[in-house]
Amino acid sequence: MSTKKDSNSSSDKVYHDPLEEKTPTDTSTEENSQSRLADFKEHSKKYLWNIGKALLPFASLFLLLEIAMLIVHAVNPDISDNLFPIPHELVAYAWRAFFPGKDSFEPSVALHIGRSFARVAIGFAIGVVSGILIGILMGISKWFYRLLNPLFSLMISIPTLAWVPILLTIFGLNPTTIVITVFLGCFFPIVYSTTNGIRSIDKKLIWAARIMGANKFEIFFDVLLPGSLVSIIAGLRLAIGYSWRAIVGAEMLVALTDVKGIGYYIIGGKVANQTAQILVGIFLIALCGLLLDAVLMKPLEYFTLRRWGMVEKTEG
Amino acid sequence: MSEEKSNKIKIKAIDVRKEFKEGKRKVIALDNLNLKIEEGEFAVIVGPSGCGKSTFLYMIAGFENVTEGKILLDNIPVDKPGNNRGFVFQEFALFPWRTVEGNIRMPLDIAGNLEEAEIKAKVQEFIELVGLEGFEHAYPHTLSGGMKQRVGLARALVYDPDVLLLDEPFGALDAQTRKLMQQELIRIWQKVSSLGKKKTVVFITHSVIEAVYLADKVYVMSARPGHIKAIIDIDIPRPRSYTSDEFIHKREEVLKYLEEEVLIAAQQNREGLHPD
């Protein structure tokens, strides 16, 4: 026996007391996971539609800029096309940037963004593992909290890029410096959100586990960890953004041809007075951020917090 | 139903005092609290809000410590929580990441002395007992308040504790559901007491009707600092009617003791709002 689920309201549905009204529901786990998959598919479809809706303002912006730039160039024909590119030329420029052809001296921008992506991945991964571990220690131990919290509260307000000159002195002009900058950028928000997540768990949930006879180990894995996931996921989201901020700055400061990276590419656009190059770089970063959110954070959130009703349903 | 009287004392509070700090002020929540609850008794504690009745229950559970005095459970002082007691919270305190089944089986998983098949059977038995068949795989956020508390009850009873502690368990429910849950609680209590160990119940409420409907004995607590002001035996046979003469008579009796305390508590609250 299974109820035909109304796709729009299936997860908002609140069952009534069984003695007042019997509401049959799917009992087999298979059916359950199938409907969950259908739910997810439905959700993805909605998600794509929302991306479409989100792109709409960009289309109007594109059109507006196109007209504005055409007017600018018509009024003053001496203005350089390089400094004030016309939007539709940007598209052609982006194509050439990706596929420069065999006779070009410049490598494809894909190489730059690829390098940056790999560095973000490494720095972020190290930041997640160490940040969550230390965040947990600070969340469960008063002593760790007292020891580290004042220091970390101080560190979280320091812009990551302020460390780069010191890192350059220690590690030199190389990718290590960049990866460590990314790590520093995401480490502190992850520690902060993990610690806060654990410290703000409802005391009564811990009591409920304790009266069942749960030991510290069981309380940690059954209560503290899942209970702090809302905060941890929010921290990870923030950390991804900080990672990209950090990497662009670090790569601009390192700025070596053989180190490459999207930051290097963007600052190169400034050096060559190519505004189009800068804009293509910025657009690629935005795309990467969107991609990471869509393939990493959204599914993570969907299969945990949304399923458990721990976050409000939001559009988009 | 027939009730056999046993005079074994299950829970005993001796000169219990509880102080805590509220900002700079030292507050005496409980003072000179003495009480004895017999094995198998359904004890209901009523009192004005802020009289420390929940704090007292937390101390029986072992969530909080007594400042002075002793709380004895089977003649042993309570010092920490443990699975000889079950606890039902006002705001349910279900684990949102576990399904109905997952919540109910958690104490059995922790105890770790049953085979998987035994756990499954036990959980199913309790799901049926509280009337949640068909909702095994639902997550708590999809349930109504009454159903959440059914899960809370099953979770507190599934490991067959001697003592069931309930902290205003139906306070968050609407009036109809509340009445229904009172009847359900009596049914479930009688059923589990006949199947497993005899359950001693300590139930906290500020509703006099609820107290008289449920209790073997109603303990009226005073305004802060809280102590037991009166004990009223409710010897009305179950199932009880809310409208019978004897019910109304008992209700008036409890109310008589409680009303004075409510006035004192209200006075205290006014003073608290305007210090000096």
Coordinates of C-alpha atoms in Angstrom, one line a residue:
Chain A
M1 CA 0.0 0.0 0.0
S2 CA 1.4 3.3 -1.0
T3 CA 0.1 6.7 -1.1
K4 CA 0.5 8.6 -4.4
K5 CA 2.7 11.4 -3.4
D6 CA 2.0 14.9 -4.5
S7 CA 5.3 16.0 -5.6
N8 CA 4.9 19.6 -4.5
S9 CA 3.9 18.9 -0.9
S10 CA 5.2 15.5 -0.1
S11 CA 7.9 16.7 2.2
D12 CA 5.8 19.4 3.9
K13 CA 3.2 16.9 4.8
V14 CA 2.4 16.6 8.5
Y15 CA 0.8 13.4 9.6
H16 CA -2.1 13.5 12.0
D17 CA -2.5 11.5 15.1
P18 CA -3.2 7.9 14.1
L19 CA -6.2 7.5 16.4
E20 CA -7.8 10.6 14.9
E21 CA -7.2 9.6 11.4
K22 CA -5.3 6.7 9.9
T23 CA -3.0 8.0 7.2
P24 CA -1.4 5.1 5.4
T25 CA 2.2 5.6 4.3
D26 CA 4.8 3.6 2.5
T27 CA 6.2 1.0 4.8
S28 CA 8.9 -0.8 2.8
T29 CA 12.3 0.8 2.7
E30 CA 12.6 0.2 -1.0
E31 CA 9.5 2.2 -1.8
N32 CA 10.8 4.8 0.6
S33 CA 14.1 5.2 -1.1
Q34 CA 12.5 5.2 -4.5
S35 CA 10.2 8.0 -3.6
R36 CA 13.2 9.8 -2.1
L37 CA 15.0 9.4 -5.4
A38 CA 11.9 10.7 -7.2
D39 CA 11.8 13.5 -4.7
F40 CA 15.4 14.3 -5.5
K41 CA 14.8 14.2 -9.3
E42 CA 11.9 16.5 -8.8
H43 CA 14.1 18.7 -6.7
S44 CA 16.8 18.8 -9.3
K45 CA 14.4 19.7 -12.0
K46 CA 13.1 22.6 -9.9
Y47 CA 16.8 23.5 -9.2
L48 CA 17.6 23.8 -12.9
W49 CA 14.5 25.9 -13.5
N50 CA 15.7 28.1 -10.7
I51 CA 19.1 28.5 -12.3
G52 CA 17.3 29.5 -15.5
K53 CA 15.4 32.1 -13.5
A54 CA 18.6 33.3 -11.8
L55 CA 20.2 33.8 -15.3
L56 CA 17.4 36.1 -16.5
P57 CA 18.8 39.2 -14.8
F58 CA 22.2 38.5 -16.4
A59 CA 20.6 38.4 -19.8
S60 CA 19.0 41.8 -19.2
L61 CA 22.3 43.1 -17.9
F62 CA 24.1 41.8 -20.9
L63 CA 21.6 43.6 -23.2
L64 CA 21.9 46.8 -21.3
L65 CA 25.7 46.8 -21.3
E66 CA 25.7 45.9 -25.0
I67 CA 23.7 49.0 -25.8
A68 CA 25.6 51.2 -23.4
M69 CA 29.0 50.2 -24.8
L70 CA 27.8 50.6 -28.4
I71 CA 26.7 54.2 -27.5
V72 CA 30.1 54.8 -25.7
H73 CA 32.0 53.7 -28.7
A74 CA 29.8 55.6 -31.1
V75 CA 30.2 58.9 -29.1
N76 CA 33.9 58.5 -28.7
P77 CA 35.5 56.3 -31.4
D78 CA 39.0 56.8 -29.8
I79 CA 38.1 54.7 -26.7
S80 CA 40.0 51.5 -26.8
D81 CA 38.1 48.3 -27.5
N82 CA 40.4 46.5 -25.1
L83 CA 39.5 48.7 -22.1
F84 CA 35.8 48.9 -22.8
P85 CA 34.9 45.6 -24.6
I86 CA 31.5 45.3 -26.1
P87 CA 29.7 42.4 -24.4
H88 CA 29.1 40.2 -27.5
E89 CA 32.8 40.5 -28.3
L90 CA 33.5 39.1 -24.8
V91 CA 31.9 35.9 -25.9
A92 CA 34.2 35.6 -28.9
Y93 CA 37.1 36.5 -26.6
A94 CA 36.2 33.8 -24.1
W95 CA 36.0 31.2 -26.9
R96 CA 39.5 32.2 -28.0
A97 CA 40.7 32.1 -24.4
F98 CA 39.6 28.5 -24.1
F99 CA 40.7 27.4 -27.6
P100 CA 43.7 29.6 -28.4
G101 CA 44.8 27.6 -31.5
K102 CA 48.2 26.0 -32.2
D103 CA 50.0 29.2 -33.2
S104 CA 49.2 31.1 -30.0
F105 CA 51.8 31.7 -27.3
E106 CA 49.3 31.8 -24.5
P107 CA 48.0 28.6 -22.9
S108 CA 44.3 28.0 -22.7
V109 CA 42.5 29.6 -19.7
A110 CA 41.3 26.1 -18.9
L111 CA 44.9 25.4 -17.8
H112 CA 44.8 28.3 -15.4
I113 CA 41.4 27.6 -13.9
G114 CA 42.4 23.9 -13.7
R115 CA 45.5 24.6 -11.7
S116 CA 43.5 26.9 -9.4
F117 CA 40.8 24.4 -9.0
A118 CA 43.3 21.7 -7.9
R119 CA 44.9 24.1 -5.4
V120 CA 41.5 25.0 -4.0
A121 CA 40.7 21.3 -3.7
I122 CA 43.9 20.5 -1.8
G123 CA 43.8 23.5 0.5
F124 CA 40.1 23.1 1.2
A125 CA 40.4 19.4 1.9
I126 CA 43.2 20.0 4.4
G127 CA 41.1 22.8 5.9
V128 CA 38.0 20.6 6.2
V129 CA 39.7 17.7 7.9
S130 CA 41.9 19.8 10.3
G131 CA 39.2 22.4 10.8
I132 CA 36.5 19.9 11.8
L133 CA 38.8 18.0 14.0
I134 CA 40.0 21.0 15.9
G135 CA 36.5 22.5 15.9
I136 CA 35.2 19.2 17.5
L137 CA 38.0 19.3 20.2
M138 CA 37.1 22.9 21.0
G139 CA 33.4 22.0 21.1
I140 CA 33.7 19.1 23.5
S141 CA 36.6 20.2 25.7
K142 CA 36.3 23.3 27.8
W143 CA 40.1 23.4 28.1
F144 CA 40.7 23.4 24.4
Y145 CA 38.1 26.1 24.0
R146 CA 39.7 28.3 26.6
L147 CA 43.1 27.7 25.1
L148 CA 42.3 28.3 21.4
N149 CA 39.2 30.4 21.2
P150 CA 40.8 33.8 22.0
L151 CA 43.5 33.1 19.5
F152 CA 41.1 31.9 16.8
S153 CA 38.7 34.8 17.4
L154 CA 41.6 37.1 16.7
M155 CA 42.7 35.1 13.6
I156 CA 39.2 35.0 12.0
S157 CA 39.2 38.8 11.6
I158 CA 42.6 38.9 9.8
P159 CA 42.3 38.9 6.0
T160 CA 43.9 35.8 4.7
L161 CA 46.0 37.7 2.2
A162 CA 47.8 39.5 5.0
W163 CA 49.7 36.3 5.6
V164 CA 50.9 35.9 2.1
P165 CA 54.1 38.0 2.4
I166 CA 55.2 35.9 5.4
L167 CA 54.3 32.7 3.5
L168 CA 56.3 33.9 0.5
T169 CA 59.3 34.5 2.8
I170 CA 59.0 31.0 4.2
F171 CA 57.9 28.9 1.1
G172 CA 58.9 31.1 -1.8
L173 CA 57.1 31.9 -5.0
N174 CA 55.5 28.5 -5.6
P175 CA 52.2 26.6 -5.4
T176 CA 52.8 25.6 -1.8
T177 CA 52.4 29.2 -0.7
I178 CA 49.1 29.3 -2.6
V179 CA 47.7 26.1 -1.2
I180 CA 48.6 27.2 2.3
T181 CA 46.9 30.5 1.7
V182 CA 43.7 28.7 0.7
F183 CA 44.0 26.5 3.7
L184 CA 44.2 29.5 6.0
G185 CA 41.3 31.1 4.3
C186 CA 38.9 28.2 5.0
F187 CA 40.4 26.7 8.2
F188 CA 39.1 29.4 10.6
P189 CA 35.5 29.6 9.5
I190 CA 35.3 25.8 9.5
V191 CA 36.7 25.6 13.1
Y192 CA 34.3 28.4 14.2
S193 CA 31.2 26.8 12.7
T194 CA 32.0 23.3 14.0
T195 CA 32.7 24.5 17.5
N196 CA 29.5 26.6 17.6
G197 CA 27.5 23.8 16.1
I198 CA 28.5 21.4 18.9
R199 CA 28.2 24.0 21.7
S200 CA 24.7 25.1 20.6
I201 CA 23.2 21.6 20.6
D202 CA 20.0 21.4 22.7
K203 CA 21.0 20.2 26.2
K204 CA 17.9 18.0 26.3
L205 CA 19.0 15.9 23.4
I206 CA 22.2 15.1 25.3
W207 CA 20.2 14.4 28.4
A208 CA 17.9 12.1 26.4
A209 CA 21.0 10.1 25.3
R210 CA 22.5 10.0 28.8
I211 CA 19.4 8.6 30.5
M212 CA 19.5 5.8 28.0
G213 CA 22.9 5.0 29.3
A214 CA 24.9 6.5 26.4
N215 CA 28.6 7.0 27.2
K216 CA 30.7 9.9 25.9
F217 CA 31.7 8.1 22.7
E218 CA 28.0 7.3 21.9
I219 CA 26.9 10.8 22.8
F220 CA 29.5 12.2 20.4
F221 CA 28.6 10.1 17.4
D222 CA 24.9 9.8 18.0
V223 CA 24.1 13.3 19.1
L224 CA 26.9 15.9 18.9
L225 CA 28.1 15.1 15.4
P226 CA 24.7 14.9 13.6
G227 CA 23.4 17.7 15.7
S228 CA 26.1 20.1 14.6
L229 CA 25.8 19.3 10.9
V230 CA 23.6 22.4 10.2
S231 CA 26.3 24.6 11.4
I232 CA 29.2 22.6 9.8
I233 CA 27.6 22.7 6.4
A234 CA 27.0 26.4 6.7
G235 CA 30.7 26.8 7.6
L236 CA 31.8 24.7 4.6
R237 CA 29.7 26.9 2.3
L238 CA 31.4 30.0 3.7
A239 CA 34.8 28.3 3.5
I240 CA 34.4 27.5 -0.3
G241 CA 33.9 31.2 -0.9
Y242 CA 36.9 32.2 1.3
S243 CA 39.0 29.6 -0.6
W244 CA 38.4 31.4 -3.9
R245 CA 39.0 34.8 -2.5
A246 CA 42.3 33.6 -1.0
I247 CA 43.5 31.8 -4.1
V248 CA 43.0 34.7 -6.5
G249 CA 44.9 37.0 -4.2
A250 CA 47.7 34.6 -3.6
E251 CA 48.1 33.8 -7.3
M252 CA 48.2 37.5 -8.1
L253 CA 51.0 38.0 -5.6
V254 CA 53.0 34.9 -6.7
A255 CA 52.3 35.8 -10.4
L256 CA 54.8 33.5 -12.1
T257 CA 54.3 32.2 -15.6
D258 CA 55.1 28.6 -14.7
V259 CA 52.9 28.7 -11.5
K260 CA 49.9 30.0 -13.5
G261 CA 46.4 30.0 -12.0
I262 CA 43.3 32.1 -12.5
G263 CA 44.6 34.9 -10.3
Y264 CA 47.6 35.1 -12.5
Y265 CA 45.4 35.2 -15.5
I266 CA 43.3 38.0 -14.2
I267 CA 46.3 40.2 -13.2
G268 CA 47.8 39.4 -16.6
G269 CA 44.7 41.0 -18.1
K270 CA 45.4 44.2 -16.2
V271 CA 49.1 44.2 -17.3
A272 CA 48.1 43.7 -20.9
N273 CA 45.2 46.2 -20.6
Q274 CA 42.8 43.5 -21.7
T275 CA 39.6 44.0 -19.7
A276 CA 38.0 41.1 -21.5
Q277 CA 40.6 38.8 -20.0
I278 CA 39.8 40.0 -16.5
L279 CA 36.1 39.6 -17.0
V280 CA 36.5 36.0 -18.4
G281 CA 38.6 35.2 -15.3
I282 CA 36.0 36.6 -12.9
F283 CA 33.2 34.7 -14.8
L284 CA 35.1 31.4 -14.5
I285 CA 35.5 31.8 -10.7
A286 CA 31.8 32.5 -10.3
L287 CA 31.1 29.4 -12.4
C288 CA 33.4 27.2 -10.3
G289 CA 31.7 28.5 -7.1
L290 CA 28.3 27.7 -8.5
L291 CA 29.5 24.3 -9.6
L292 CA 31.0 23.3 -6.2
D293 CA 27.8 24.4 -4.5
A294 CA 25.6 22.4 -6.9
V295 CA 27.6 19.2 -6.9
L296 CA 29.0 19.2 -3.4
M297 CA 27.0 21.3 -0.9
K298 CA 23.4 21.0 -2.3
P299 CA 23.3 17.2 -2.4
L300 CA 25.0 17.0 1.0
E301 CA 22.4 19.3 2.4
Y302 CA 19.6 17.6 0.6
F303 CA 20.4 14.1 1.9
T304 CA 20.9 15.2 5.5
L305 CA 19.4 18.4 6.8
R306 CA 16.4 18.6 4.4
R307 CA 15.5 15.0 5.0
W308 CA 15.6 15.6 8.7
G309 CA 13.7 18.8 8.5
M310 CA 16.6 20.7 10.2
V311 CA 16.7 23.5 7.7
E312 CA 13.8 25.5 6.2
K313 CA 12.9 24.7 2.7
T314 CA 14.2 27.5 0.5
E315 CA 13.7 28.1 -3.2
G316 CA 16.8 27.9 -5.3
Chain B
M1 CA -8.8 -2.5 37.4
S2 CA -7.6 -4.0 40.6
E3 CA -4.6 -2.4 42.2
E4 CA -2.5 -4.4 44.6
K5 CA -0.9 -2.2 47.2
S6 CA 2.8 -2.6 47.8
N7 CA 4.5 -0.4 50.3
K8 CA 8.0 -0.6 49.1
I9 CA 9.4 2.9 48.7
K10 CA 10.8 3.5 45.3
I11 CA 11.8 7.2 45.3
K12 CA 12.7 9.1 48.5
A13 CA 13.7 12.7 48.8
I14 CA 15.2 13.8 52.1
D15 CA 15.6 17.5 52.9
V16 CA 16.4 18.3 49.3
R17 CA 17.7 21.8 48.7
K18 CA 18.7 23.3 45.3
E19 CA 20.3 26.6 44.8
F20 CA 21.5 28.2 41.5
K21 CA 22.8 31.5 40.4
E22 CA 20.6 33.7 38.3
G23 CA 23.0 36.5 37.3
K24 CA 24.5 37.7 40.6
R25 CA 21.5 36.6 42.6
K26 CA 21.4 33.3 44.4
V27 CA 18.1 31.6 43.9
I28 CA 16.8 28.9 46.2
A29 CA 14.7 26.8 43.9
L30 CA 13.9 24.0 46.4
D31 CA 14.2 23.8 50.1
N32 CA 13.3 21.3 52.7
L33 CA 11.7 19.0 50.1
N34 CA 10.7 15.6 51.5
L35 CA 8.7 13.0 49.7
K36 CA 8.2 9.3 49.3
I37 CA 6.9 7.6 46.2
E38 CA 5.9 3.9 46.4
E39 CA 6.8 1.3 43.8
G40 CA 4.2 1.2 41.1
E41 CA 2.7 4.5 42.1
F42 CA 1.5 7.0 39.6
A43 CA 2.7 10.2 41.2
V44 CA 1.8 13.6 39.8
I45 CA 3.5 16.8 41.0
V46 CA 1.6 20.0 40.5
G47 CA 2.8 23.5 41.4
P48 CA 2.8 27.1 40.3
S49 CA 5.2 27.9 37.4
G50 CA 8.8 28.5 38.6
C51 CA 8.4 26.5 41.8
G52 CA 11.2 24.1 40.8
K53 CA 9.1 21.1 40.0
S54 CA 11.0 20.4 36.7
T55 CA 14.3 20.9 38.5
F56 CA 13.2 18.3 41.0
L57 CA 12.5 15.9 38.2
Y58 CA 15.9 16.6 36.6
M59 CA 17.5 15.7 39.9
I60 CA 15.6 12.4 40.1
A61 CA 16.8 11.7 36.5
G62 CA 20.4 12.7 37.5
F63 CA 20.7 15.5 35.0
E64 CA 21.2 18.0 37.9
N65 CA 22.7 17.6 41.3
V66 CA 21.1 18.4 44.7
T67 CA 22.8 21.2 46.6
E68 CA 21.9 19.6 50.0
G69 CA 20.0 16.6 51.1
K70 CA 19.5 13.3 49.2
I71 CA 17.4 11.7 46.6
L72 CA 17.3 8.0 46.9
L73 CA 16.2 5.6 44.2
D74 CA 15.8 2.1 45.6
N75 CA 17.7 3.4 48.7
I76 CA 20.7 4.4 46.5
P77 CA 21.5 8.1 46.1
V78 CA 21.1 9.3 42.6
D79 CA 24.3 10.8 41.1
K80 CA 24.0 10.4 37.4
P81 CA 21.4 9.4 34.7
G82 CA 21.0 5.8 33.9
N83 CA 18.7 3.4 32.1
N84 CA 16.8 2.3 35.2
R85 CA 14.8 5.5 34.5
G86 CA 13.0 6.7 31.3
F87 CA 12.4 10.4 30.6
V88 CA 9.8 12.1 28.5
F89 CA 10.5 15.8 27.7
Q90 CA 8.0 18.5 27.1
E91 CA 9.5 19.5 23.8
F92 CA 9.9 15.8 22.9
A93 CA 13.7 15.9 22.4
L94 CA 13.6 13.4 19.6
F95 CA 16.6 13.0 17.4
P96 CA 15.7 14.7 14.1
W97 CA 18.2 12.6 12.1
R98 CA 16.6 9.3 13.2
T99 CA 13.3 7.9 12.0
V100 CA 10.6 6.9 14.4
E101 CA 12.1 3.4 14.5
G102 CA 15.6 4.8 14.8
N103 CA 14.6 6.9 17.8
I104 CA 12.9 4.1 19.6
R105 CA 15.7 1.6 19.0
M106 CA 18.4 3.9 20.2
P107 CA 18.4 2.9 23.8
L108 CA 18.5 -0.8 22.8
D109 CA 21.4 -0.1 20.5
I110 CA 23.2 1.6 23.3
A111 CA 22.5 -1.2 25.8
G112 CA 23.9 -3.6 23.2
N113 CA 22.6 -6.8 24.9
L114 CA 20.1 -7.8 22.3
E115 CA 20.4 -9.5 18.8
E116 CA 19.3 -7.5 15.8
A117 CA 16.2 -9.6 15.4
E118 CA 15.2 -9.1 19.1
I119 CA 15.7 -5.4 18.8
K120 CA 13.5 -5.3 15.7
A121 CA 10.8 -7.3 17.4
K122 CA 10.9 -5.2 20.5
V123 CA 10.8 -1.9 18.6
Q124 CA 7.9 -3.2 16.6
E125 CA 6.1 -4.2 19.7
F126 CA 6.4 -0.7 21.2
I127 CA 5.5 1.0 17.9
E128 CA 2.3 -1.0 18.0
L129 CA 1.8 -0.3 21.7
V130 CA 1.9 3.5 21.2
G131 CA -0.1 3.2 17.9
L132 CA 2.4 4.3 15.4
E133 CA 2.2 1.4 12.9
G134 CA 2.9 2.6 9.4
F135 CA 5.1 5.5 10.6
E136 CA 8.2 3.5 11.3
H137 CA 10.3 5.2 8.6
A138 CA 8.9 8.7 9.1
Y139 CA 11.2 11.4 10.4
P140 CA 10.1 13.3 13.5
H141 CA 9.6 16.7 11.7
T142 CA 6.8 15.1 9.6
L143 CA 4.8 14.1 12.7
S144 CA 2.2 16.0 14.7
G145 CA 2.9 16.9 18.3
G146 CA 0.8 14.1 19.7
M147 CA 2.6 11.5 17.5
K148 CA 6.0 12.9 18.5
Q149 CA 5.2 12.4 22.1
R150 CA 4.1 8.8 21.3
V151 CA 7.6 8.3 20.0
G152 CA 9.0 9.9 23.1
L153 CA 7.0 7.5 25.3
A154 CA 8.0 4.5 23.3
R155 CA 11.6 5.5 23.5
A156 CA 11.5 6.0 27.2
L157 CA 9.8 2.6 27.8
V158 CA 11.3 0.3 25.3
Y159 CA 14.2 -0.7 27.6
D160 CA 11.9 -1.5 30.5
P161 CA 13.0 1.0 33.1
D162 CA 11.6 0.8 36.7
V163 CA 10.8 4.5 36.7
L164 CA 9.2 6.7 34.1
L165 CA 9.7 10.5 34.5
L166 CA 7.6 12.9 32.5
D167 CA 8.2 16.6 32.4
E168 CA 5.0 18.4 31.4
P169 CA 4.9 15.9 28.5
F170 CA 1.5 17.2 27.0
G171 CA 2.2 20.9 27.7
A172 CA 2.9 21.5 24.0
L173 CA -0.2 19.8 22.7
D174 CA -3.6 21.2 21.9
A175 CA -6.5 20.5 24.3
Q176 CA -8.1 17.6 22.4
T177 CA -4.8 15.8 21.7
R178 CA -3.9 16.4 25.3
K179 CA -7.0 14.6 26.6
L180 CA -6.4 11.7 24.2
M181 CA -2.8 11.4 25.3
Q182 CA -3.8 11.3 29.0
Q183 CA -6.0 8.3 28.3
E184 CA -3.3 6.7 26.1
L185 CA -0.7 7.2 28.8
I186 CA -2.8 5.3 31.4
R187 CA -3.4 2.5 28.9
I188 CA 0.3 2.3 28.0
W189 CA 1.4 2.5 31.6
Q190 CA -1.0 -0.3 32.7
K191 CA 0.1 -2.4 29.7
V192 CA 3.8 -2.1 30.2
S193 CA 3.5 -2.6 34.0
S194 CA 1.6 -5.9 33.3
L195 CA 4.2 -7.0 30.7
G196 CA 7.5 -6.0 32.3
K197 CA 8.6 -4.4 35.5
K198 CA 6.0 -2.5 37.5
K199 CA 6.5 1.1 36.5
T200 CA 6.7 3.9 39.0
V201 CA 5.7 7.2 37.3
V202 CA 6.6 10.7 38.3
F203 CA 4.6 13.2 36.2
I204 CA 5.0 16.9 36.3
T205 CA 2.2 19.2 35.3
H206 CA 0.5 22.5 36.1
S207 CA -2.9 21.3 35.0
V208 CA -5.0 20.2 38.0
I209 CA -7.5 18.3 35.7
E210 CA -4.6 16.3 34.2
A211 CA -3.2 15.6 37.7
V212 CA -6.5 14.3 39.1
Y213 CA -7.2 12.2 35.9
L214 CA -3.8 10.5 36.0
A215 CA -2.6 10.3 39.6
D216 CA -2.7 7.7 42.4
K217 CA -1.4 10.6 44.5
V218 CA -1.2 14.3 43.7
Y219 CA 1.7 16.2 45.3
V220 CA 1.1 19.9 45.5
M221 CA 4.3 22.0 45.6
S222 CA 4.6 25.4 47.1
A223 CA 5.8 28.6 45.5
R224 CA 9.6 29.1 45.5
P225 CA 11.5 27.8 47.4
G226 CA 9.6 24.7 46.5
H227 CA 8.6 22.0 49.0
I228 CA 5.7 19.5 49.2
K229 CA 2.7 21.4 50.6
A230 CA 0.0 18.7 50.4
I231 CA -0.5 15.1 49.3
I232 CA -3.9 14.2 48.0
D233 CA -4.9 10.5 47.4
I234 CA -6.9 10.1 44.3
D235 CA -8.7 6.8 44.9
I236 CA -11.1 7.1 42.0
P237 CA -11.1 3.8 40.0
R238 CA -9.9 3.9 36.4
P239 CA -11.0 4.6 33.7
R240 CA -12.0 7.9 35.2
S241 CA -14.5 10.4 34.0
Y242 CA -13.6 14.1 33.9
T243 CA -17.1 15.0 34.9
S244 CA -18.0 12.7 37.8
D245 CA -18.8 14.2 41.2
E246 CA -15.9 12.6 42.9
F247 CA -13.5 13.8 40.1
I248 CA -14.8 17.4 40.6
H249 CA -14.5 17.1 44.3
K250 CA -10.9 16.0 44.1
R251 CA -10.2 18.7 41.6
E252 CA -11.5 21.3 44.0
E253 CA -9.4 19.9 46.8
V254 CA -6.2 20.1 44.8
L255 CA -7.1 23.5 43.5
K256 CA -7.7 24.8 47.0
Y257 CA -4.1 24.1 48.0
L258 CA -2.7 25.2 44.6
E259 CA -4.4 28.5 44.3
E260 CA -2.7 30.1 47.4
E261 CA 0.6 29.1 46.0
V262 CA -0.1 30.4 42.5
L263 CA -0.9 33.8 44.1
I264 CA 2.3 33.8 46.1
A265 CA 4.3 32.8 42.9
A266 CA 2.6 35.6 40.9
Q267 CA 3.6 38.0 43.7
Q268 CA 7.2 36.8 43.5
N269 CA 7.2 37.2 39.7
R270 CA 6.0 40.8 40.1
E271 CA 8.8 41.5 42.6
G272 CA 11.3 39.8 40.2
L273 CA 10.3 42.1 37.4
H274 CA 10.7 45.2 39.6
P275 CA 13.5 44.6 42.0
D276 CA 13.7 46.9 45.0

